[in-house]
Short mmCIF file of C-alpha atoms in Angstrom, two decimals:
data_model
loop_
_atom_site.label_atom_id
_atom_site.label_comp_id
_atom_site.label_asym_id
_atom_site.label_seq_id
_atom_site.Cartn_x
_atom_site.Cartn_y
_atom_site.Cartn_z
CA UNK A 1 64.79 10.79 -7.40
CA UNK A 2 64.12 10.36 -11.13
CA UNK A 3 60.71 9.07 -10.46
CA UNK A 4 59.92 12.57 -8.77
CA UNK A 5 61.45 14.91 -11.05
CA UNK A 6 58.89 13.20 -13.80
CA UNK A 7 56.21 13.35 -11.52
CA UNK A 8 57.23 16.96 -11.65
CA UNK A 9 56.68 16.97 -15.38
CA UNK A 10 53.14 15.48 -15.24
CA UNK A 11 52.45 18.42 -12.55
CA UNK A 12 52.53 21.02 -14.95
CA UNK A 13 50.67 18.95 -17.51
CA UNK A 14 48.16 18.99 -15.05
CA UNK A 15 48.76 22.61 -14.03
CA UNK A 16 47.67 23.67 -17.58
CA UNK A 17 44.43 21.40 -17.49
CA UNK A 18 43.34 23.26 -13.84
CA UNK A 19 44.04 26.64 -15.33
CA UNK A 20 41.96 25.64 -18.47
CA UNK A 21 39.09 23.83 -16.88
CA UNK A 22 38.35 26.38 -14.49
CA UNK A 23 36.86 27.93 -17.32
CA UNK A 24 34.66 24.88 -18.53
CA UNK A 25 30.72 25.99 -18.03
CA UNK A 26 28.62 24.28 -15.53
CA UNK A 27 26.03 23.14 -18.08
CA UNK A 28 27.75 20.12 -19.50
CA UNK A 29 28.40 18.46 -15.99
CA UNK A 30 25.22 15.59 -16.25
CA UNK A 31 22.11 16.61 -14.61
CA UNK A 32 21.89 12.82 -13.10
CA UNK A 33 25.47 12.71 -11.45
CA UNK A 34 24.61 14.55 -8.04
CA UNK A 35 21.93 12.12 -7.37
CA UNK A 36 24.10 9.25 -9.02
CA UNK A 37 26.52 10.10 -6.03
CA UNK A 38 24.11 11.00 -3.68
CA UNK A 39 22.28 7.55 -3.47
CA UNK A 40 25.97 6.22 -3.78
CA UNK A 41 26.44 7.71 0.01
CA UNK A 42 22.95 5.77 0.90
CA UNK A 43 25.16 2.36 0.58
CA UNK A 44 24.12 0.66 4.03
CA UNK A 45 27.32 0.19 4.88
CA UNK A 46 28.13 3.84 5.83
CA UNK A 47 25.77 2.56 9.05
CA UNK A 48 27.91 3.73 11.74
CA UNK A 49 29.77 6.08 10.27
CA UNK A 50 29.92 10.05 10.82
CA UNK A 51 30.62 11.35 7.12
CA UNK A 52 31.73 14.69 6.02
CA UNK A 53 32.33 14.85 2.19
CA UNK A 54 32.25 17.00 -0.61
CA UNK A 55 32.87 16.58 -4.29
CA UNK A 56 33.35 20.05 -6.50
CA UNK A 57 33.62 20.74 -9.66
CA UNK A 58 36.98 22.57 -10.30
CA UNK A 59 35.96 24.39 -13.46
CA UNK A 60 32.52 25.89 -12.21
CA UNK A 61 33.16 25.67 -8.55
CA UNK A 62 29.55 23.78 -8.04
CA UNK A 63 28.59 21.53 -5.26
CA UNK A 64 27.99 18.25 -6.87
CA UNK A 65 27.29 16.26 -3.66
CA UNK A 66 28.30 17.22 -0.02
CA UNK A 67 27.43 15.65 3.52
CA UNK A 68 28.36 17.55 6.88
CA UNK A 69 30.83 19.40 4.46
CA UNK A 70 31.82 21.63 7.56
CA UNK A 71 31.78 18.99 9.98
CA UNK A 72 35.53 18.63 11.27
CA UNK A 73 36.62 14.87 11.86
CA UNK A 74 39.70 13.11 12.46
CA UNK A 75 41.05 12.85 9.14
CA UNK A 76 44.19 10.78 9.58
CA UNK A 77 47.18 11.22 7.31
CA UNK A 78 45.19 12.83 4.53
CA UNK A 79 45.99 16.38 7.42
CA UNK A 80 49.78 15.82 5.66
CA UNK A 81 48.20 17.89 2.26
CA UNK A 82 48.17 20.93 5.18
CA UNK A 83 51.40 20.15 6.22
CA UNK A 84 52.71 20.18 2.21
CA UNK A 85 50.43 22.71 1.05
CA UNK A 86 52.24 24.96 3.78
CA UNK A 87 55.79 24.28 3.46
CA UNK A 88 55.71 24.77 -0.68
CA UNK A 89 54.01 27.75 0.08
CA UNK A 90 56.55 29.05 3.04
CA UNK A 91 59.63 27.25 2.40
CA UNK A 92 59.60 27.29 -1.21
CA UNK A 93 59.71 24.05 -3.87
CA UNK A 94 63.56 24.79 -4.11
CA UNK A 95 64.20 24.55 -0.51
CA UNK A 96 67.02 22.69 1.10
CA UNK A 97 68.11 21.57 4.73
CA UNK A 98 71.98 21.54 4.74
CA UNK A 99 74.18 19.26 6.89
CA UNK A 100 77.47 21.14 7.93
CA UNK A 101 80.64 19.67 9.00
CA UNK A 102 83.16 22.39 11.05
CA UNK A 103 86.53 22.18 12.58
CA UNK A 104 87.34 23.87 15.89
CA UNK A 105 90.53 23.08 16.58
CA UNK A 106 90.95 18.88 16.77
CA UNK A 107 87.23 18.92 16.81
CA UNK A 108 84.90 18.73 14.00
CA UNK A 109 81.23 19.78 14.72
CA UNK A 110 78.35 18.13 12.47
CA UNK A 111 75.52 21.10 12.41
CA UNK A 112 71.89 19.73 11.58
CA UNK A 113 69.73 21.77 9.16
CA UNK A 114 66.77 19.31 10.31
CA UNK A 115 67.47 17.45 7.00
CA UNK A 116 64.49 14.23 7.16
CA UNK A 117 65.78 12.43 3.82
CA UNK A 118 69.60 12.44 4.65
CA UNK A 119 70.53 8.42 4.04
CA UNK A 120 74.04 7.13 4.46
CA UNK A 121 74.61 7.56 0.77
CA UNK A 122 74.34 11.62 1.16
CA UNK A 123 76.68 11.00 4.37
CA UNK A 124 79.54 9.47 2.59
CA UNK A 125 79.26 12.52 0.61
CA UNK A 126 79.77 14.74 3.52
CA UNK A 127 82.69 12.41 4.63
CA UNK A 128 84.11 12.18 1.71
CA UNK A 129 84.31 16.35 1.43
CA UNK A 130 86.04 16.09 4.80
CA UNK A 131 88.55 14.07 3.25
CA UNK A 132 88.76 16.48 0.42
CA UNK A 133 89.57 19.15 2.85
CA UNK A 134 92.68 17.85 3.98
CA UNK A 135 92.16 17.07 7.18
CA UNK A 136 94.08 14.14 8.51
CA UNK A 137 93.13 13.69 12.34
CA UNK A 138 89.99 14.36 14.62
CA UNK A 139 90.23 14.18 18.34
CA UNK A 140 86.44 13.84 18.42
CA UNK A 141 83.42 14.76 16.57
CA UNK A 142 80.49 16.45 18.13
CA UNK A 143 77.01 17.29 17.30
CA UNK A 144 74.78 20.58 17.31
CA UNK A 145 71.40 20.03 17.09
CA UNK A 146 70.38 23.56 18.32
CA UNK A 147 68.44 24.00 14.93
CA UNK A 148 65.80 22.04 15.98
CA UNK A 149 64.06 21.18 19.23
CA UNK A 150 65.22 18.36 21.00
CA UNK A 151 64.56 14.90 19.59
CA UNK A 152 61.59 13.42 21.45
CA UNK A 153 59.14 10.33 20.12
CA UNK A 154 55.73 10.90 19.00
CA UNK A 155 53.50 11.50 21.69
CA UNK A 156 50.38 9.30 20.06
CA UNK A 157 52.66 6.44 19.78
CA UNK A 158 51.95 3.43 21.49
CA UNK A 159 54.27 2.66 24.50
CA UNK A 160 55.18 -0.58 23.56
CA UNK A 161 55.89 0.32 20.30
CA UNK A 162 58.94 2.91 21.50
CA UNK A 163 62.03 1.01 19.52
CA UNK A 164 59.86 0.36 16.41
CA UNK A 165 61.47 2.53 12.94
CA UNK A 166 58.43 4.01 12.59
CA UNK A 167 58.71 5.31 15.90
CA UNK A 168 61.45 7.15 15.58
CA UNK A 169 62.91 10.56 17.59
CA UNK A 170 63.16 13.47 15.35
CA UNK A 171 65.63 16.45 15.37
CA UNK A 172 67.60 18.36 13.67
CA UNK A 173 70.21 15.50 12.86
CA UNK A 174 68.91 12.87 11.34
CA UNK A 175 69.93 9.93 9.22
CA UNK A 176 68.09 7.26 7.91
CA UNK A 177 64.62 8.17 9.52
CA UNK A 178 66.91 7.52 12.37
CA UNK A 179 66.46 4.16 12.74
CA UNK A 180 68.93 0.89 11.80
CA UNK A 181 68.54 -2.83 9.77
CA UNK A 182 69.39 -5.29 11.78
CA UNK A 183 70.75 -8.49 9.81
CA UNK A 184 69.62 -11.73 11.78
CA UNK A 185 71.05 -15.34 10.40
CA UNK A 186 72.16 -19.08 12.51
CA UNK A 187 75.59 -19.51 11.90
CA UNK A 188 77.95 -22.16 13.62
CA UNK A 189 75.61 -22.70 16.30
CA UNK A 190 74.49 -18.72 17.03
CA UNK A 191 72.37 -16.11 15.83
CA UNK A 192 74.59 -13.56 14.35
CA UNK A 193 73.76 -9.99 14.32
CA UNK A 194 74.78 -7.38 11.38
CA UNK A 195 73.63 -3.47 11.97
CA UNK A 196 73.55 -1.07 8.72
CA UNK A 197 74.73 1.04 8.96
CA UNK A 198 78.19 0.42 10.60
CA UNK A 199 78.78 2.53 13.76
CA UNK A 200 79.39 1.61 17.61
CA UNK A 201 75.68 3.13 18.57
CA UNK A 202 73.55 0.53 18.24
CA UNK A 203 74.96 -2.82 19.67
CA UNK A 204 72.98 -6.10 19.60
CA UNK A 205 73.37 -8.50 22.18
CA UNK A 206 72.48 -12.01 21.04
CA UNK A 207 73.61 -14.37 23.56
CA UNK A 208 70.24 -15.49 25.33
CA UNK A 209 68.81 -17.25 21.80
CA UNK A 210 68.67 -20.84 21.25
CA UNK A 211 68.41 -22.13 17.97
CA UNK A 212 66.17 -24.89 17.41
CA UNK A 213 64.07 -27.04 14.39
CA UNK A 214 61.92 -26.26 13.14
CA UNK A 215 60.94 -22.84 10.95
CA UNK A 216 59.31 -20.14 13.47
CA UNK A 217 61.39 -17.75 14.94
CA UNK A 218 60.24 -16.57 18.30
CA UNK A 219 62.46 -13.72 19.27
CA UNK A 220 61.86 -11.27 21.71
CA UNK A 221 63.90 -7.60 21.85
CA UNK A 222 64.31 -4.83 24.85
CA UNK A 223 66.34 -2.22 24.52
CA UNK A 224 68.48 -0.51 27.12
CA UNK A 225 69.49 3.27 26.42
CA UNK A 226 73.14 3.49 27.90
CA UNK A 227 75.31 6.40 28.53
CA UNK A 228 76.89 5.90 25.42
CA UNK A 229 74.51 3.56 22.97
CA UNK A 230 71.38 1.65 22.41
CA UNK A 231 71.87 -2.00 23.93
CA UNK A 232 69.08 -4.37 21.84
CA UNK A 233 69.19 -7.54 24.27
CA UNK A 234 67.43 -10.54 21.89
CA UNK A 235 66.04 -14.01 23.63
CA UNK A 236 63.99 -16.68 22.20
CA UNK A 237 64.39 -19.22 19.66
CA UNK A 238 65.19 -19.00 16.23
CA UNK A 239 65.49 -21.57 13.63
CA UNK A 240 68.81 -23.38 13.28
CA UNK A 241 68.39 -23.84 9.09
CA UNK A 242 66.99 -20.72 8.99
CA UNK A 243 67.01 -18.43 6.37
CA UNK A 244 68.03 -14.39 7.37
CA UNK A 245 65.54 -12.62 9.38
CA UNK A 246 65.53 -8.38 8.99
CA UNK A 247 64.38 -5.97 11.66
CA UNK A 248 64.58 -2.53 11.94
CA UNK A 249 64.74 -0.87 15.33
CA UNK A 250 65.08 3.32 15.88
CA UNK A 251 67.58 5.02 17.72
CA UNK A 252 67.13 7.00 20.85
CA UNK A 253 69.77 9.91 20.29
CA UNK A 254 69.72 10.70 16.50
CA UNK A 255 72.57 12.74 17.07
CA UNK A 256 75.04 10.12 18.55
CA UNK A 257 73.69 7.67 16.15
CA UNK A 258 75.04 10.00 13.09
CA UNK A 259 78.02 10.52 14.72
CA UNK A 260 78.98 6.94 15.15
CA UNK A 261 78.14 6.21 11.60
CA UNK A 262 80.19 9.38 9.96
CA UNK A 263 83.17 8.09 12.50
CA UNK A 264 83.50 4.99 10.43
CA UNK A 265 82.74 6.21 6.94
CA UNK A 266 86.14 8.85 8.12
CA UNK A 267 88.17 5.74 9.44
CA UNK A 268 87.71 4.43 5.66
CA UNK A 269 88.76 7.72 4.24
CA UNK A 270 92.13 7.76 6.14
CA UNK A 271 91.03 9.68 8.94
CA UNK A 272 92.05 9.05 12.27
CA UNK A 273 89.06 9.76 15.11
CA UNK A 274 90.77 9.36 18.51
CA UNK A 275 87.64 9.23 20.18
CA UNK A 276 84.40 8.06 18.78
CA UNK A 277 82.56 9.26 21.82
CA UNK A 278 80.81 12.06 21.02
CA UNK A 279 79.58 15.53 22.18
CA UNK A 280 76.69 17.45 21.92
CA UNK A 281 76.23 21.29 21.93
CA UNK A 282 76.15 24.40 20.16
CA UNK A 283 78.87 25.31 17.60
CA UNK A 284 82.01 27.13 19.39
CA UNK A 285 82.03 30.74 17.52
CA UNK A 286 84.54 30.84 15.14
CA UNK A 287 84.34 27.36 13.43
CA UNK A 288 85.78 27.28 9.99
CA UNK A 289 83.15 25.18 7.22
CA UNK A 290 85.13 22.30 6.35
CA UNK A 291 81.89 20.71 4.12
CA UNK A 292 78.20 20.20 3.95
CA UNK A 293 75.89 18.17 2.13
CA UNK A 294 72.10 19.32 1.18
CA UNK A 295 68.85 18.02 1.03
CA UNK A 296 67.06 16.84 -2.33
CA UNK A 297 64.55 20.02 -2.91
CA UNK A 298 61.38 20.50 -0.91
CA UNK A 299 59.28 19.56 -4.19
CA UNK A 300 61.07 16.21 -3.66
CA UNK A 301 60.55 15.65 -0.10
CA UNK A 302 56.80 16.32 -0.10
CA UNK A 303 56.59 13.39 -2.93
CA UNK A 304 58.35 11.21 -0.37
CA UNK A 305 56.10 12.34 2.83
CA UNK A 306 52.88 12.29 0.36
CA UNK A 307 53.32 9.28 -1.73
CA UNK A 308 54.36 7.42 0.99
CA UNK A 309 52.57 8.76 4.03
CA UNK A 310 55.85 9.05 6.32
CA UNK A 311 55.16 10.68 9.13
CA UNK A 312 58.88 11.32 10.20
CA UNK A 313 59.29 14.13 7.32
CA UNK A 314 55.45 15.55 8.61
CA UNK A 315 57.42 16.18 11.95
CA UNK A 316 60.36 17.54 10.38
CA UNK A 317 58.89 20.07 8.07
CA UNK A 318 56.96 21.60 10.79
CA UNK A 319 60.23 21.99 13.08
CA UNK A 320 61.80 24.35 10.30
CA UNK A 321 58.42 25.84 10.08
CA UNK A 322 58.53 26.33 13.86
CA UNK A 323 62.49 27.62 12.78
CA UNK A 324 61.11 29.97 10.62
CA UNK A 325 59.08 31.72 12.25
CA UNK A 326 60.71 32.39 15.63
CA UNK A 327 64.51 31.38 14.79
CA UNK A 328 66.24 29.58 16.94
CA UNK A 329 65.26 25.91 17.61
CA UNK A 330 61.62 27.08 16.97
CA UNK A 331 59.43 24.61 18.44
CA UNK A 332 56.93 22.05 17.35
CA UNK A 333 53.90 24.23 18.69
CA UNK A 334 55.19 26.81 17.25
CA UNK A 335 55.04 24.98 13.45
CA UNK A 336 51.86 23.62 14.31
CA UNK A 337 50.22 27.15 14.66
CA UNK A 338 52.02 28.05 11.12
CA UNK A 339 49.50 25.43 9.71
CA UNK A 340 46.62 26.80 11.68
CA UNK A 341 47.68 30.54 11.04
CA UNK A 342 47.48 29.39 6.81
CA UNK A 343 44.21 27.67 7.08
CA UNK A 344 42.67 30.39 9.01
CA UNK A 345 44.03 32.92 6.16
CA UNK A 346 41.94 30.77 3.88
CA UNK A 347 39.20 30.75 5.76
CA UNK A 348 39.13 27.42 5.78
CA UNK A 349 39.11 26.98 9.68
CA UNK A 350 36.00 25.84 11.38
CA UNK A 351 35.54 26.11 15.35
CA UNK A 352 36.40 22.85 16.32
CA UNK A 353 39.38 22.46 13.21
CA UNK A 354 42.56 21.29 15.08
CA UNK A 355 45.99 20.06 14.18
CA UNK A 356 47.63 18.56 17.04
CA UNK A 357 49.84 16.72 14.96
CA UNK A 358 51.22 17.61 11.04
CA UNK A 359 51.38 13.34 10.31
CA UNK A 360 47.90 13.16 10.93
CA UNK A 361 48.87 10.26 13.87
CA UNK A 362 47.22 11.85 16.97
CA UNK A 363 43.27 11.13 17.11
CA UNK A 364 42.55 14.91 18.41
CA UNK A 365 43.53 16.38 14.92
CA UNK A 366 40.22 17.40 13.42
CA UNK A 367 39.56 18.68 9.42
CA UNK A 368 36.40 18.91 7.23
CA UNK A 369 35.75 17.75 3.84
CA UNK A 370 35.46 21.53 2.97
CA UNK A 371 38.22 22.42 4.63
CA UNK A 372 40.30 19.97 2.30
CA UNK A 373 38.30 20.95 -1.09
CA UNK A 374 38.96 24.42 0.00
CA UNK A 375 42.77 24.05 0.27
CA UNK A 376 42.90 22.47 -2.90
CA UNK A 377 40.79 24.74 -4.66
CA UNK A 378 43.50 27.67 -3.63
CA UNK A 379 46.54 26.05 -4.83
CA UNK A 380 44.52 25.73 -8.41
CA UNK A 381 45.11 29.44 -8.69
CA UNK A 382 48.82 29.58 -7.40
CA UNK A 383 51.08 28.31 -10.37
CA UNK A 384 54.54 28.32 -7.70
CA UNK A 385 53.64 25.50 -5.97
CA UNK A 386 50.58 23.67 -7.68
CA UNK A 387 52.67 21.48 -10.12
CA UNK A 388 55.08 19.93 -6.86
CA UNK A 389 51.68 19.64 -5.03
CA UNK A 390 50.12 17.64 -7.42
CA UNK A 391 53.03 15.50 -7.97
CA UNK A 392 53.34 14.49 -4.05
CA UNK A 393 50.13 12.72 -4.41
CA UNK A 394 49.71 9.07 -4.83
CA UNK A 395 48.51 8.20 -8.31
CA UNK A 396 45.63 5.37 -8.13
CA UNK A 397 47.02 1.92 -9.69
CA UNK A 398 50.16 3.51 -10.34
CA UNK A 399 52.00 4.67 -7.18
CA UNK A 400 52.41 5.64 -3.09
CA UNK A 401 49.67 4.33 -1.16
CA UNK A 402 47.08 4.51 -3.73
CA UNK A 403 49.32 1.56 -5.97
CA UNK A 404 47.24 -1.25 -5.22
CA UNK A 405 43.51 0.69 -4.29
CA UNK A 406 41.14 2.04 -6.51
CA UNK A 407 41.12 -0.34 -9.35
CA UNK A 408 37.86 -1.28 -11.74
CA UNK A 409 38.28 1.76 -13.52
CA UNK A 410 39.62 3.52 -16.92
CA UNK A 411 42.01 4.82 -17.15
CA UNK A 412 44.45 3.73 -14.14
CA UNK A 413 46.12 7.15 -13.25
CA UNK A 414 42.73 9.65 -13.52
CA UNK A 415 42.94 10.12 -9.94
CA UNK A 416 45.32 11.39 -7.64
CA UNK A 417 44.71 11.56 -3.79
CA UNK A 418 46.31 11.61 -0.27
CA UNK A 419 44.98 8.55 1.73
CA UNK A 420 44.40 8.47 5.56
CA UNK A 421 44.10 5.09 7.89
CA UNK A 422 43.68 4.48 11.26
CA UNK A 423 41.79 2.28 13.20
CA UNK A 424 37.63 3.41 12.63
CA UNK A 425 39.21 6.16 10.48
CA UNK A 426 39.82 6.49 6.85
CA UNK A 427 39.80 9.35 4.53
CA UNK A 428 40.54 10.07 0.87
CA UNK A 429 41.25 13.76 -0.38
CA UNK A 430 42.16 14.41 -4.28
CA UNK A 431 41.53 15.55 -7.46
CA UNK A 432 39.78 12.99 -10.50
CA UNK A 433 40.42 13.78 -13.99
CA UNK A 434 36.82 12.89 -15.99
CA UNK A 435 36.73 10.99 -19.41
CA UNK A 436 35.80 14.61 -20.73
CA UNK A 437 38.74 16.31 -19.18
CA UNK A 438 37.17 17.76 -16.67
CA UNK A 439 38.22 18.09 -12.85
CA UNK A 440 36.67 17.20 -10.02
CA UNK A 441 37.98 17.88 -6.15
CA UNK A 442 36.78 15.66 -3.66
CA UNK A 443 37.27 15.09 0.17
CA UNK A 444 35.86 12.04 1.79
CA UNK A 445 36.50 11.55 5.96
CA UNK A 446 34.82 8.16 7.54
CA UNK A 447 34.55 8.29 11.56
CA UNK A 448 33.39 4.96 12.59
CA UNK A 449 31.33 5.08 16.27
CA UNK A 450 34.46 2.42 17.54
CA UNK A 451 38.10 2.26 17.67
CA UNK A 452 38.18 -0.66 15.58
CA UNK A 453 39.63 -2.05 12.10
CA UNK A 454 36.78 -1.93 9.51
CA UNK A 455 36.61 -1.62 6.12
CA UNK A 456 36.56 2.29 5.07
CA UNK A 457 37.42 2.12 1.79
CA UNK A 458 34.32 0.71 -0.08
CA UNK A 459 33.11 3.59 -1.99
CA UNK A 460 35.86 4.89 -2.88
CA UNK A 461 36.41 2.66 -6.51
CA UNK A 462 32.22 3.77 -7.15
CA UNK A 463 32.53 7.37 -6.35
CA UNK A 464 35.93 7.23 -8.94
CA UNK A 465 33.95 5.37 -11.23
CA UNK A 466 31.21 8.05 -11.78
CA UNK A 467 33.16 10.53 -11.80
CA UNK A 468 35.60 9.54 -14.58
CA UNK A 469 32.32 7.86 -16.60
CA UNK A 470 29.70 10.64 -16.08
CA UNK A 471 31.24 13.82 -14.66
#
C-alpha cells in the first residue's frame, strides 16, 4: 500500500492549498468563464439528457455555472464519495476490522470483524500466529460471522450474473472479495483446472469439455451450491494448443470458503485439522485469543473502494456502519440510514435524495449535483479526514478509473474526481486545481431518457480544460 500512503502525502499538500484558497477573492475568477461553460453545456449532444451540474469556486464559494443543481438523479458510483465521506468521518482514518482466531477446546473459531481487503497474504499471517501459539492439533475450525449480517448478493445484480467475482456475497468474513481464480489449460488430452487459492470449497468439474482445433474457447459454467462446497460443472470446447485461460467465479458461503483456505495454509504449518468441514455460529463464551490479523487503515481502504470503484468494500463499510450504530450484526438498512442521517445534517438532502445502495449499483439511488458540491465543500473545512478523502480519488491521467480519461490537458494530475457508469448514466464529481492555483468543485450527473450504452463522457476533457486554462 505504498502507492496510498503517498497519495496520503499529496492529501495534505492539497489540504494546505483548500485552507489557503478559500481565502482567494472572487474578483480574479474571469468574467468570461461562466458563459465559457455555460455555452459548453449547449453542446447538442446533451439532447436527451436530464443534467444536474454545478461548478463552484472553492475559495469564494460562487456559482460559476449550475443546471438543475437540486435536481436528484441517479448518480452511479460517484454516491461511493457519501459512503467515504461517512466512514472517515464515523469510523475514523485509523480504523481497522480485525480477524480473530480462538480456541475452545479442539476447536478454533475464526471471528470476522467484516474486514473487505483481507487477501490470502494477510491470512497466512493469521495462520502463521496460530502456529506461533503452539497449538499442534484442531478437531475442526468454525466460523462466526455474527458481526455482520448474513452474506447475501447484491440485490441490483443481474440474475444470470450470480457466480460472477464481481458479484460476490458479503459478510463479515471475507477473503479475497470472496471470490476464486480459476487456472484453465489442455493438458494430455483434458482441460485441467487449478483454483487459488487452495482449499476443498470450490471444486471444478471438468469432465464434459472436448478439446478441439482451432483457437476459440467456447466454455460454458453452472454452478451447484452443495451442502458442503461450490460445484463449477464446465462443458464446451476449448482449444487443444491452447494457451491458459483465467476465470474468476465468487463463492456462495464466504465463511466456509475462508475456512477451507486457512485449513490448508495450517496443514503447511504442521497443524493437523481432523476435519475440514466446518461450522458456523457464534463464539462459545470463554474462548481464549489464540491470534488475529487487522485490516490496512480506513484511509487505505477508501483509496481502494474510490480509486477503483469496488463496490464489495461500499457494502462492507456500511455493514460496520450499520454495527455501529445498533451493535450487534447491525444491518444493511440500518448503515444506509447512517448515510442519509449525515447528509441530512448537512443539509444537503433534497425530497426525492435516496441511497438505496452505498456502491451506487441500484438505479433507485438518487443525488444532486449540489448535493455532491455541498459534501465536498464541508470536508474543505474538516482537516481529520480531508487529506485521506482527497487521496481516495482517482487522479486524471495518472490513476483509478480516471487513468486513461480526461486527457488533452496541462498538467495531467490537476484534477481529481470519483467517476460513475452505468448504462444511460454517467457522472463525474471532483475537485480541479486551475493554472493559477485556484480550486474549483464540480459535480456533473448525465440521465439519458433510455437504458442504453451511450457516450456520457464528452464534456468532461472541455469543462477540465477551462477550468485549468481560465478559472
Amino acid at each position: 500500500m505504498r502507492s496510498s500512503r503517498g497519495a496520503v502525502i499529496i492529501g495534505v499538500v492539497l489540504l494546505c492549498s483548500f485552507f489557503f484558497l478559500r481565502h482567494v477573492p472572487a474578483a480574479g475568477i474571469s468574467r468570461e468563464l461562466p458563459t465559457k461553460i455555460a455555452a459548453l453545456f449547449q453542446d447538442p449532444r446533451f439532447e436527451g439528457f436530464t443534467v444536474s451540474a454545478q461548478v463552484v469556486a472553492l475559495g469564494s464559494g460562487s456559482v460559476l455555472f449550475e443546471k438543475n443543481p437540486k435536481q436528484p438523479l441517479i448518480p452511479a458510483s460517484s454516491v461511493k464519495l457519501v459512503t467515504a465521506a461517512t466512514a472517515l468521518k464515523k469510523l475514523g482514518p485509523e480504523f481497522v476490522f480485525r480477524t480473530e482466531a480462538l480456541k475452545n477446546g479442539a476447536e478454533v473459531w475464526i471471528r470476522g470483524g467484516g474486514d473487505p481487503s483481507l487477501v490470502t497474504e494477510r491470512l497466512y499471517l493469521l495462520a502463521s500466529d496460530i502456529r506461533a501459539s503452539g497449538i499442534q492439533k484442531i478437531s475442526r475450525l468454525c466460523a462466526d460471522e455474527s458481526r455482520a449480517p448474513p452474506p447475501l448478493l447484491q440485490e441490483a445484480r443481474k440474475p444470470e450474473e450470480t457466480d460472477r467475482a464481481f458479484n460476490a456475497p458479503i459478510g463479515a468474513l471475507n477473503l479475497n472479495y470472496n471470490s476464486v481464480r480459476v487456472h484453465f489449460s489442455p493438458e494430455k488430452g483434458k482441460l485441467r483446472a487449478r483454483v487459488e487459492p487452495p482449499g476443498q470449497f470450490v471444486q471444478v468439474v471438468t469432465s464434459g469439455v472436448k478439446l478441439v482445433s482451432g483457437p476459440k474457447w467456447q466454455l460454458v459454467f453452472t454452478r451447484k451450491i452443495g451442502p458442503k462446497n461450490d460445484q463449477i460443472v464446465v462443458s464446451g470446447s476449448a482449444p487443444r494448443d491452447g494457451s491458459e485461460k483465467i476465470r474468476y467465479f465468487n463463492v456462495s458461503r464466504p465463511g466456509p470458503y475462508l475456512l477451507s483456505t486457512l485449513g490448508k495454509m495450517l496443514e503447511k504449518e504442521g497443524i493437523r485439522v481432523k476435519s475440514l468441514s466446518s461450522c458456523v455460529g457464534v463464539t462459545p463464551q470463554g474462548a481464549v485469543p489464540l491470534a488475529s490479523v487487522d485490516s490496512f487503515p480506513l484511509r487505505e481502504i477508501v483509496v481502494l473502494m474510490d480509486k477503483f470503484s469496488n463496490n464489495f468494500i461500499s457494502e462492507a463499510l456500511v455493514n460496520e456502519l450499520g454495527h455501529q450504530a445498533v451493535g450487534n450484526a447491525g444491518s444493511r438498512a440500518e448503515g444506509l440510514s447512517v448515510l442519509e442521517t449525515s447528509m441530512r445534517n448537512l443539509g444537503l438532502w433534497q425530497e426525492q435524495t435516496r441511497i438505496v445502495s452505498p456502491s451506487g449499483l441500484d438505479r433507485a439511488t438518487r443525488m444532486s449535483a449540489a448535493s455532491f458540491v455541498g459534501l465536498i465543500r464541508d470536508l474543505a473545512t474538516d482537516s481529520s479526514v480531508l487529506p485521506e478523502f482527497l487521496s481516495s480519488l482517482p487522479l486524471a491521467g495518472r490513476d483509478g478509473t480516471l487513468k486513461d480519461r480526461i486527457f488533452g490537458f496541462n498538467p495531467i494530475g490537476s484534477l481529481r474526481a470519483k467517476t460513475g457508469t452505468l448504462d444511460g448514466v454517467g457522472s463525474l464529481v471532483g475537485i480541479v486545481q486551475a493554472v493559477t492555483g485556484r480550486l474549483y468543485v464540480f459535480a456533473v450527473i448525465l440521465n439519458y431518457k433510455d437504458i442504453e450504452r451511450i457516450d456520457t463522457r464528452f464534456w468532461e476533457s472541455p469543462l477540465a480544460q477551462l477550468l485549468i486554462d481560465e478559472g
